[in-house]
């Protein structure tokens, strides 16, 4: 219950923290910056007055099997070339986004659960470039993942499901790679691409989403390759409002409305 950060690691500092409880701090539960590179294992970081874990100014660090929950701001925030490795962690029940990566932040997340956060599960913006692998991003109160403002995320083998709005939003010239993901049972679009969004969506399955499996609009130009888009409660793929896009070797079937709908001065290559 400190009046500043619970644990502060900077200027190349290291350290090993195991089975610690870090809670109710006035600032971040853990703050890592300026080449700080600690290890946290089996720790609980919770009920902080701001962010659970804050990594910035080229901070690094590893968090393994940690629980990060019920913080007032984001569970994890990364900016200014921060680049932590976070694996097998639970990031839950925050009062803001589960994870915010911005202003050139990076970071690698593997086998994490990001769920039940009041805002979106993951927000990636302002030229950030993180890597997510084999994570579950589910039951967040807004979108599963938002990627925007010229960011280039890599989302591999993740399951994005049961979020209250879209599973994934790509917008404002973002260019992610979405590979071998399952995007399903979201209450909005499976994937929404707008405002000159682009990127690659490959070998992914999109099914049982409430609106279109993939919506492409407003001059967006993604490449969708080898995907299965099926059993949606709306259109399979909807391309409109001066959008383009290429669909290669995709299977689009058994959707409640059109499997492919192109309108409003849009153009698509399907092969």
PDB file of C-alpha atoms in Angstrom:
ATOM      1  CA  UNK A   1       0.000   0.000   0.000  1.00  0.00           C
ATOM      2  CA  UNK A   2       2.782   2.396  -0.954  1.00  0.00           C
ATOM      3  CA  UNK A   3       2.351   6.045  -1.841  1.00  0.00           C
ATOM      4  CA  UNK A   4       4.346   5.602  -5.071  1.00  0.00           C
ATOM      5  CA  UNK A   5       5.071   2.528  -7.251  1.00  0.00           C
ATOM      6  CA  UNK A   6       5.066  -0.784  -5.437  1.00  0.00           C
ATOM      7  CA  UNK A   7       8.275  -1.973  -7.156  1.00  0.00           C
ATOM      8  CA  UNK A   8      10.423   0.426  -9.211  1.00  0.00           C
ATOM      9  CA  UNK A   9      13.244  -0.961 -11.398  1.00  0.00           C
ATOM     10  CA  UNK A  10      15.371   1.368 -13.558  1.00  0.00           C
ATOM     11  CA  UNK A  11      18.880   2.145 -14.915  1.00  0.00           C
ATOM     12  CA  UNK A  12      19.723  -1.460 -15.759  1.00  0.00           C
ATOM     13  CA  UNK A  13      18.469  -2.779 -12.428  1.00  0.00           C
ATOM     14  CA  UNK A  14      17.499  -6.442 -12.145  1.00  0.00           C
ATOM     15  CA  UNK A  15      16.083  -8.635  -9.372  1.00  0.00           C
ATOM     16  CA  UNK A  16      14.012 -11.784  -8.886  1.00  0.00           C
ATOM     17  CA  UNK A  17      10.598 -11.596  -7.237  1.00  0.00           C
ATOM     18  CA  UNK A  18       8.661 -14.794  -6.498  1.00  0.00           C
ATOM     19  CA  UNK A  19       5.236 -15.280  -4.924  1.00  0.00           C
ATOM     20  CA  UNK A  20       4.926 -11.617  -3.965  1.00  0.00           C
ATOM     21  CA  UNK A  21       1.707  -9.699  -3.408  1.00  0.00           C
ATOM     22  CA  UNK A  22       1.878  -6.147  -4.749  1.00  0.00           C
ATOM     23  CA  UNK A  23      -1.337  -4.277  -4.072  1.00  0.00           C
ATOM     24  CA  UNK A  24      -3.101  -0.977  -3.380  1.00  0.00           C
ATOM     25  CA  UNK A  25      -0.186   1.228  -4.437  1.00  0.00           C
ATOM     26  CA  UNK A  26      -0.810   4.875  -5.322  1.00  0.00           C
ATOM     27  CA  UNK A  27       1.111   4.573  -8.596  1.00  0.00           C
ATOM     28  CA  UNK A  28       1.902   1.476 -10.680  1.00  0.00           C
ATOM     29  CA  UNK A  29       2.217  -1.828  -8.880  1.00  0.00           C
ATOM     30  CA  UNK A  30       5.396  -2.460 -10.903  1.00  0.00           C
ATOM     31  CA  UNK A  31       7.228   0.243 -12.887  1.00  0.00           C
ATOM     32  CA  UNK A  32      10.149  -0.724 -15.171  1.00  0.00           C
ATOM     33  CA  UNK A  33      12.151   1.784 -17.234  1.00  0.00           C
ATOM     34  CA  UNK A  34      15.619   2.643 -18.633  1.00  0.00           C
ATOM     35  CA  UNK A  35      16.862  -0.921 -19.275  1.00  0.00           C
ATOM     36  CA  UNK A  36      15.487  -2.273 -16.016  1.00  0.00           C
ATOM     37  CA  UNK A  37      15.166  -6.051 -16.437  1.00  0.00           C
ATOM     38  CA  UNK A  38      13.650  -7.808 -13.399  1.00  0.00           C
ATOM     39  CA  UNK A  39      11.887 -11.190 -13.206  1.00  0.00           C
ATOM     40  CA  UNK A  40       8.515 -11.649 -11.504  1.00  0.00           C
ATOM     41  CA  UNK A  41       7.203 -15.173 -11.028  1.00  0.00           C
ATOM     42  CA  UNK A  42       3.918 -16.303  -9.431  1.00  0.00           C
ATOM     43  CA  UNK A  43       3.154 -12.786  -8.190  1.00  0.00           C
ATOM     44  CA  UNK A  44      -0.172 -11.031  -7.670  1.00  0.00           C
ATOM     45  CA  UNK A  45      -0.477  -7.382  -8.697  1.00  0.00           C
ATOM     46  CA  UNK A  46      -3.882  -6.022  -7.796  1.00  0.00           C
ATOM     47  CA  UNK A  47      -6.113  -3.170  -6.625  1.00  0.00           C
ATOM     48  CA  UNK A  48      -3.617  -0.478  -7.604  1.00  0.00           C
ATOM     49  CA  UNK A  49      -4.800   3.098  -7.841  1.00  0.00           C
ATOM     50  CA  UNK A  50      -3.374   3.384 -11.384  1.00  0.00           C
ATOM     51  CA  UNK A  51      -1.735   0.771 -13.668  1.00  0.00           C
ATOM     52  CA  UNK A  52      -0.817  -2.738 -12.587  1.00  0.00           C
ATOM     53  CA  UNK A  53       2.452  -3.015 -14.598  1.00  0.00           C
ATOM     54  CA  UNK A  54       3.989  -0.016 -16.384  1.00  0.00           C
ATOM     55  CA  UNK A  55       6.976  -0.550 -18.720  1.00  0.00           C
ATOM     56  CA  UNK A  56       8.479   2.429 -20.566  1.00  0.00           C
ATOM     57  CA  UNK A  57      11.656   4.176 -21.726  1.00  0.00           C
ATOM     58  CA  UNK A  58      13.250   0.917 -22.976  1.00  0.00           C
ATOM     59  CA  UNK A  59      12.364  -1.031 -19.863  1.00  0.00           C
ATOM     60  CA  UNK A  60      12.302  -4.815 -20.236  1.00  0.00           C
ATOM     61  CA  UNK A  61      11.530  -7.500 -17.669  1.00  0.00           C
ATOM     62  CA  UNK A  62       9.795 -10.888 -17.522  1.00  0.00           C
ATOM     63  CA  UNK A  63       6.494 -11.704 -15.839  1.00  0.00           C
ATOM     64  CA  UNK A  64       5.653 -15.402 -15.560  1.00  0.00           C
ATOM     65  CA  UNK A  65       2.503 -16.974 -14.083  1.00  0.00           C
ATOM     66  CA  UNK A  66       1.412 -13.685 -12.531  1.00  0.00           C
ATOM     67  CA  UNK A  67      -2.116 -12.494 -11.778  1.00  0.00           C
ATOM     68  CA  UNK A  68      -2.790  -8.852 -12.606  1.00  0.00           C
ATOM     69  CA  UNK A  69      -6.306  -7.823 -11.671  1.00  0.00           C
ATOM     70  CA  UNK A  70      -8.692  -5.153 -10.417  1.00  0.00           C
ATOM     71  CA  UNK A  71      -6.383  -2.204 -11.063  1.00  0.00           C
ATOM     72  CA  UNK A  72      -7.922   1.235 -11.588  1.00  0.00           C
ATOM     73  CA  UNK A  73      -6.173   1.869 -14.922  1.00  0.00           C
ATOM     74  CA  UNK A  74      -4.752  -0.683 -17.378  1.00  0.00           C
ATOM     75  CA  UNK A  75      -3.526  -4.052 -16.178  1.00  0.00           C
ATOM     76  CA  UNK A  76      -0.361  -3.601 -18.300  1.00  0.00           C
ATOM     77  CA  UNK A  77       0.790  -0.391 -20.047  1.00  0.00           C
ATOM     78  CA  UNK A  78       3.820  -0.269 -22.371  1.00  0.00           C
ATOM     79  CA  UNK A  79       5.226   2.783 -24.185  1.00  0.00           C
ATOM     80  CA  UNK A  80       8.416   4.438 -25.501  1.00  0.00           C
ATOM     81  CA  UNK A  81      10.197   1.228 -26.620  1.00  0.00           C
ATOM     82  CA  UNK A  82       9.300  -0.707 -23.495  1.00  0.00           C
ATOM     83  CA  UNK A  83       9.686  -4.400 -24.355  1.00  0.00           C
ATOM     84  CA  UNK A  84       8.740  -6.874 -21.605  1.00  0.00           C
ATOM     85  CA  UNK A  85       8.118 -10.621 -21.957  1.00  0.00           C
ATOM     86  CA  UNK A  86       4.826 -11.571 -20.314  1.00  0.00           C
ATOM     87  CA  UNK A  87       3.766 -15.214 -20.379  1.00  0.00           C
ATOM     88  CA  UNK A  88       1.207 -17.452 -18.699  1.00  0.00           C
ATOM     89  CA  UNK A  89      -0.306 -14.428 -16.940  1.00  0.00           C
ATOM     90  CA  UNK A  90      -3.914 -13.506 -16.185  1.00  0.00           C
ATOM     91  CA  UNK A  91      -4.836  -9.876 -16.815  1.00  0.00           C
ATOM     92  CA  UNK A  92      -8.391  -9.473 -15.599  1.00  0.00           C
ATOM     93  CA  UNK A  93     -11.119  -7.263 -14.203  1.00  0.00           C
ATOM     94  CA  UNK A  94      -9.345  -3.946 -14.674  1.00  0.00           C
ATOM     95  CA  UNK A  95     -11.316  -0.727 -14.702  1.00  0.00           C
ATOM     96  CA  UNK A  96      -9.739   0.299 -18.029  1.00  0.00           C
ATOM     97  CA  UNK A  97      -8.161  -1.721 -20.873  1.00  0.00           C
ATOM     98  CA  UNK A  98      -6.476  -4.983 -20.005  1.00  0.00           C
ATOM     99  CA  UNK A  99      -3.334  -4.058 -21.995  1.00  0.00           C
ATOM    100  CA  UNK A 100      -2.388  -0.676 -23.525  1.00  0.00           C
ATOM    101  CA  UNK A 101       0.640  -0.521 -25.866  1.00  0.00           C
ATOM    102  CA  UNK A 102       1.350   2.884 -27.394  1.00  0.00           C
ATOM    103  CA  UNK A 103       3.946   5.467 -28.445  1.00  0.00           C
ATOM    104  CA  UNK A 104       6.262   2.897 -30.011  1.00  0.00           C
ATOM    105  CA  UNK A 105       5.831   0.310 -27.272  1.00  0.00           C
ATOM    106  CA  UNK A 106       6.593  -3.331 -27.998  1.00  0.00           C
ATOM    107  CA  UNK A 107       6.332  -6.422 -25.776  1.00  0.00           C
ATOM    108  CA  UNK A 108       5.786 -10.146 -26.216  1.00  0.00           C
ATOM    109  CA  UNK A 109       2.765 -11.897 -24.696  1.00  0.00           C
ATOM    110  CA  UNK A 110       2.445 -15.682 -24.717  1.00  0.00           C
ATOM    111  CA  UNK A 111      -0.267 -17.918 -23.257  1.00  0.00           C
ATOM    112  CA  UNK A 112      -1.963 -15.072 -21.402  1.00  0.00           C
ATOM    113  CA  UNK A 113      -5.622 -14.674 -20.483  1.00  0.00           C
ATOM    114  CA  UNK A 114      -6.897 -11.111 -20.966  1.00  0.00           C
ATOM    115  CA  UNK A 115     -10.505 -11.068 -19.851  1.00  0.00           C
ATOM    116  CA  UNK A 116     -13.367  -9.207 -18.198  1.00  0.00           C
ATOM    117  CA  UNK A 117     -11.822  -5.745 -18.431  1.00  0.00           C
ATOM    118  CA  UNK A 118     -14.103  -2.701 -18.375  1.00  0.00           C
ATOM    119  CA  UNK A 119     -12.713  -1.289 -21.637  1.00  0.00           C
ATOM    120  CA  UNK A 120     -11.185  -3.282 -24.516  1.00  0.00           C
ATOM    121  CA  UNK A 121      -8.946  -6.256 -23.838  1.00  0.00           C
ATOM    122  CA  UNK A 122      -5.945  -4.907 -25.790  1.00  0.00           C
ATOM    123  CA  UNK A 123      -5.367  -1.420 -27.259  1.00  0.00           C
ATOM    124  CA  UNK A 124      -2.400  -1.006 -29.640  1.00  0.00           C
ATOM    125  CA  UNK A 125      -1.821   2.498 -31.003  1.00  0.00           C
ATOM    126  CA  UNK A 126       0.627   5.234 -32.028  1.00  0.00           C
ATOM    127  CA  UNK A 127       3.129   3.082 -33.942  1.00  0.00           C
ATOM    128  CA  UNK A 128       3.311   0.300 -31.390  1.00  0.00           C
ATOM    129  CA  UNK A 129       4.500  -3.157 -32.485  1.00  0.00           C
ATOM    130  CA  UNK A 130       3.830  -5.964 -29.962  1.00  0.00           C
ATOM    131  CA  UNK A 131       3.634  -9.731 -30.445  1.00  0.00           C
ATOM    132  CA  UNK A 132       0.812 -11.879 -29.039  1.00  0.00           C
ATOM    133  CA  UNK A 133       0.924 -15.667 -29.282  1.00  0.00           C
ATOM    134  CA  UNK A 134      -1.515 -18.291 -28.005  1.00  0.00           C
ATOM    135  CA  UNK A 135      -3.409 -15.797 -25.846  1.00  0.00           C
ATOM    136  CA  UNK A 136      -7.099 -15.816 -24.947  1.00  0.00           C
ATOM    137  CA  UNK A 137      -8.744 -12.395 -25.198  1.00  0.00           C
ATOM    138  CA  UNK A 138     -12.320 -12.794 -24.112  1.00  0.00           C
ATOM    139  CA  UNK A 139     -15.368 -11.320 -22.405  1.00  0.00           C
ATOM    140  CA  UNK A 140     -14.079  -7.744 -22.359  1.00  0.00           C
ATOM    141  CA  UNK A 141     -16.698  -5.032 -22.131  1.00  0.00           C
ATOM    142  CA  UNK A 142     -15.745  -3.339 -25.407  1.00  0.00           C
ATOM    143  CA  UNK A 143     -13.554  -4.767 -28.220  1.00  0.00           C
ATOM    144  CA  UNK A 144     -11.211  -7.700 -27.912  1.00  0.00           C
ATOM    145  CA  UNK A 145      -8.277  -5.957 -29.667  1.00  0.00           C
ATOM    146  CA  UNK A 146      -7.998  -2.458 -31.183  1.00  0.00           C
ATOM    147  CA  UNK A 147      -5.019  -1.793 -33.506  1.00  0.00           C
ATOM    148  CA  UNK A 148      -4.721   1.775 -34.796  1.00  0.00           C
ATOM    149  CA  UNK A 149      -2.556   4.794 -35.646  1.00  0.00           C
ATOM    150  CA  UNK A 150       0.001   3.089 -37.934  1.00  0.00           C
ATOM    151  CA  UNK A 151       0.728   0.260 -35.517  1.00  0.00           C
ATOM    152  CA  UNK A 152       2.039  -3.126 -36.705  1.00  0.00           C
ATOM    153  CA  UNK A 153       1.059  -5.852 -34.276  1.00  0.00           C
ATOM    154  CA  UNK A 154       1.574  -9.591 -34.750  1.00  0.00           C
ATOM    155  CA  UNK A 155      -1.325 -11.683 -33.418  1.00  0.00           C
ATOM    156  CA  UNK A 156      -0.580 -15.420 -33.778  1.00  0.00           C
ATOM    157  CA  UNK A 157      -2.660 -18.423 -32.719  1.00  0.00           C
ATOM    158  CA  UNK A 158      -4.875 -16.387 -30.382  1.00  0.00           C
ATOM    159  CA  UNK A 159      -8.522 -16.920 -29.481  1.00  0.00           C
ATOM    160  CA  UNK A 160     -10.613 -13.731 -29.437  1.00  0.00           C
ATOM    161  CA  UNK A 161     -14.146 -14.422 -28.281  1.00  0.00           C
ATOM    162  CA  UNK A 162     -17.261 -13.264 -26.434  1.00  0.00           C
ATOM    163  CA  UNK A 163     -16.285  -9.592 -26.376  1.00  0.00           C
ATOM    164  CA  UNK A 164     -19.184  -7.165 -26.185  1.00  0.00           C
ATOM    165  CA  UNK A 165     -18.269  -5.337 -29.412  1.00  0.00           C
ATOM    166  CA  UNK A 166     -15.910  -6.462 -32.214  1.00  0.00           C
ATOM    167  CA  UNK A 167     -13.333  -9.175 -31.815  1.00  0.00           C
ATOM    168  CA  UNK A 168     -10.616  -7.144 -33.596  1.00  0.00           C
ATOM    169  CA  UNK A 169     -10.679  -3.527 -34.844  1.00  0.00           C
ATOM    170  CA  UNK A 170      -8.039  -2.356 -37.363  1.00  0.00           C
ATOM    171  CA  UNK A 171      -8.135   1.349 -38.243  1.00  0.00           C
ATOM    172  CA  UNK A 172      -6.206   4.554 -38.979  1.00  0.00           C
ATOM    173  CA  UNK A 173      -3.546   2.978 -41.254  1.00  0.00           C
ATOM    174  CA  UNK A 174      -2.725   0.139 -38.889  1.00  0.00           C
ATOM    175  CA  UNK A 175      -1.023  -2.851 -40.527  1.00  0.00           C
ATOM    176  CA  UNK A 176      -1.161  -5.956 -38.326  1.00  0.00           C
ATOM    177  CA  UNK A 177      -0.610  -9.609 -39.115  1.00  0.00           C
ATOM    178  CA  UNK A 178      -3.374 -11.875 -37.824  1.00  0.00           C
ATOM    179  CA  UNK A 179      -2.290 -15.505 -38.234  1.00  0.00           C
ATOM    180  CA  UNK A 180      -4.021 -18.760 -37.273  1.00  0.00           C
ATOM    181  CA  UNK A 181      -6.432 -17.063 -34.893  1.00  0.00           C
ATOM    182  CA  UNK A 182      -9.964 -17.996 -33.915  1.00  0.00           C
ATOM    183  CA  UNK A 183     -12.362 -15.057 -33.723  1.00  0.00           C
ATOM    184  CA  UNK A 184     -15.806 -16.147 -32.610  1.00  0.00           C
ATOM    185  CA  UNK A 185     -18.958 -15.427 -30.631  1.00  0.00           C
ATOM    186  CA  UNK A 186     -18.252 -11.693 -30.399  1.00  0.00           C
ATOM    187  CA  UNK A 187     -21.287  -9.442 -30.047  1.00  0.00           C
ATOM    188  CA  UNK A 188     -20.241  -7.164 -32.922  1.00  0.00           C
ATOM    189  CA  UNK A 189     -18.080  -7.790 -35.997  1.00  0.00           C
ATOM    190  CA  UNK A 190     -15.512 -10.543 -36.004  1.00  0.00           C
ATOM    191  CA  UNK A 191     -12.927  -8.194 -37.554  1.00  0.00           C
ATOM    192  CA  UNK A 192     -13.664  -4.570 -38.505  1.00  0.00           C
ATOM    193  CA  UNK A 193     -11.191  -2.778 -40.818  1.00  0.00           C
ATOM    194  CA  UNK A 194     -11.740   0.923 -41.481  1.00  0.00           C
ATOM    195  CA  UNK A 195     -10.144   4.333 -42.112  1.00  0.00           C
ATOM    196  CA  UNK A 196      -7.363   3.093 -44.413  1.00  0.00           C
ATOM    197  CA  UNK A 197      -6.585   0.046 -42.327  1.00  0.00           C
ATOM    198  CA  UNK A 198      -4.597  -2.680 -44.009  1.00  0.00           C
ATOM    199  CA  UNK A 199      -2.604  -5.759 -42.993  1.00  0.00           C
ATOM    200  CA  UNK A 200      -2.698  -9.525 -43.466  1.00  0.00           C
ATOM    201  CA  UNK A 201      -5.307 -11.918 -42.057  1.00  0.00           C
ATOM    202  CA  UNK A 202      -4.177 -15.464 -42.766  1.00  0.00           C
ATOM    203  CA  UNK A 203      -5.336 -19.025 -41.972  1.00  0.00           C
ATOM    204  CA  UNK A 204      -7.786 -17.794 -39.365  1.00  0.00           C
ATOM    205  CA  UNK A 205     -11.308 -18.947 -38.517  1.00  0.00           C
ATOM    206  CA  UNK A 206     -14.126 -16.477 -37.946  1.00  0.00           C
ATOM    207  CA  UNK A 207     -17.485 -17.862 -36.877  1.00  0.00           C
ATOM    208  CA  UNK A 208     -20.622 -17.183 -34.846  1.00  0.00           C
ATOM    209  CA  UNK A 209     -20.064 -13.427 -34.664  1.00  0.00           C
ATOM    210  CA  UNK A 210     -23.162 -11.250 -34.303  1.00  0.00           C
ATOM    211  CA  UNK A 211     -22.443  -8.962 -37.290  1.00  0.00           C
ATOM    212  CA  UNK A 212     -20.227  -9.508 -40.347  1.00  0.00           C
ATOM    213  CA  UNK A 213     -17.363 -11.949 -39.951  1.00  0.00           C
ATOM    214  CA  UNK A 214     -15.131  -9.330 -41.615  1.00  0.00           C
ATOM    215  CA  UNK A 215     -16.188  -5.760 -42.395  1.00  0.00           C
ATOM    216  CA  UNK A 216     -13.947  -3.641 -44.675  1.00  0.00           C
ATOM    217  CA  UNK A 217     -14.765   0.019 -45.284  1.00  0.00           C
ATOM    218  CA  UNK A 218     -13.511   3.596 -45.808  1.00  0.00           C
ATOM    219  CA  UNK A 219     -10.542   3.041 -48.151  1.00  0.00           C
ATOM    220  CA  UNK A 220      -9.133   0.072 -46.294  1.00  0.00           C
ATOM    221  CA  UNK A 221      -7.094  -2.484 -48.273  1.00  0.00           C
ATOM    222  CA  UNK A 222      -6.361  -5.713 -46.351  1.00  0.00           C
ATOM    223  CA  UNK A 223      -5.224  -9.081 -47.693  1.00  0.00           C
ATOM    224  CA  UNK A 224      -7.270 -12.022 -46.420  1.00  0.00           C
ATOM    225  CA  UNK A 225      -5.726 -15.386 -47.239  1.00  0.00           C
ATOM    226  CA  UNK A 226      -6.733 -18.950 -46.467  1.00  0.00           C
ATOM    227  CA  UNK A 227      -9.416 -18.039 -43.935  1.00  0.00           C
ATOM    228  CA  UNK A 228     -12.695 -19.740 -43.036  1.00  0.00           C
ATOM    229  CA  UNK A 229     -15.583 -17.367 -42.381  1.00  0.00           C
ATOM    230  CA  UNK A 230     -18.736 -19.240 -41.504  1.00  0.00           C
ATOM    231  CA  UNK A 231     -21.914 -19.504 -39.439  1.00  0.00           C
ATOM    232  CA  UNK A 232     -22.047 -15.780 -38.795  1.00  0.00           C
ATOM    233  CA  UNK A 233     -25.309 -14.193 -37.758  1.00  0.00           C
ATOM    234  CA  UNK A 234     -24.836 -11.475 -40.393  1.00  0.00           C
ATOM    235  CA  UNK A 235     -22.898 -11.153 -43.665  1.00  0.00           C
ATOM    236  CA  UNK A 236     -19.773 -13.251 -44.109  1.00  0.00           C
ATOM    237  CA  UNK A 237     -17.594 -10.472 -45.602  1.00  0.00           C
ATOM    238  CA  UNK A 238     -18.958  -6.950 -46.121  1.00  0.00           C
ATOM    239  CA  UNK A 239     -16.903  -4.492 -48.239  1.00  0.00           C
ATOM    240  CA  UNK A 240     -18.265  -0.964 -48.594  1.00  0.00           C
ATOM    241  CA  UNK A 241     -17.637   2.801 -48.672  1.00  0.00           C
ATOM    242  CA  UNK A 242     -14.741   2.966 -51.159  1.00  0.00           C
ATOM    243  CA  UNK A 243     -12.887   0.018 -49.648  1.00  0.00           C
ATOM    244  CA  UNK A 244     -10.829  -2.567 -51.491  1.00  0.00           C
ATOM    245  CA  UNK A 245      -9.261  -5.807 -50.375  1.00  0.00           C
ATOM    246  CA  UNK A 246      -8.091  -9.148 -51.686  1.00  0.00           C
ATOM    247  CA  UNK A 247      -9.506 -12.521 -50.663  1.00  0.00           C
ATOM    248  CA  UNK A 248      -7.351 -15.520 -51.578  1.00  0.00           C
ATOM    249  CA  UNK A 249      -8.300 -19.165 -51.073  1.00  0.00           C
ATOM    250  CA  UNK A 250     -10.929 -18.348 -48.469  1.00  0.00           C
ATOM    251  CA  UNK A 251     -13.955 -20.466 -47.574  1.00  0.00           C
ATOM    252  CA  UNK A 252     -16.991 -18.276 -46.832  1.00  0.00           C
ATOM    253  CA  UNK A 253     -20.105 -20.299 -46.083  1.00  0.00           C
ATOM    254  CA  UNK A 254     -23.255 -20.828 -44.022  1.00  0.00           C
ATOM    255  CA  UNK A 255     -23.685 -17.228 -42.937  1.00  0.00           C
ATOM    256  CA  UNK A 256     -27.192 -15.955 -42.189  1.00  0.00           C
ATOM    257  CA  UNK A 257     -27.085 -13.302 -44.917  1.00  0.00           C
ATOM    258  CA  UNK A 258     -24.827 -12.856 -47.957  1.00  0.00           C
ATOM    259  CA  UNK A 259     -21.528 -14.689 -47.812  1.00  0.00           C
ATOM    260  CA  UNK A 260     -19.879 -11.780 -49.682  1.00  0.00           C
ATOM    261  CA  UNK A 261     -21.427  -8.313 -50.059  1.00  0.00           C
ATOM    262  CA  UNK A 262     -19.641  -5.528 -51.996  1.00  0.00           C
ATOM    263  CA  UNK A 263     -21.282  -2.095 -52.301  1.00  0.00           C
ATOM    264  CA  UNK A 264     -20.871   1.712 -52.207  1.00  0.00           C
ATOM    265  CA  UNK A 265     -18.077   2.125 -54.780  1.00  0.00           C
ATOM    266  CA  UNK A 266     -15.941  -0.660 -53.371  1.00  0.00           C
ATOM    267  CA  UNK A 267     -13.834  -3.203 -55.206  1.00  0.00           C
ATOM    268  CA  UNK A 268     -12.463  -6.571 -54.250  1.00  0.00           C
ATOM    269  CA  UNK A 269     -10.217  -9.203 -55.823  1.00  0.00           C
ATOM    270  CA  UNK A 270     -11.379 -12.732 -55.075  1.00  0.00           C
ATOM    271  CA  UNK A 271      -9.255 -15.657 -56.206  1.00  0.00           C
TER     272      UNK A 271
END
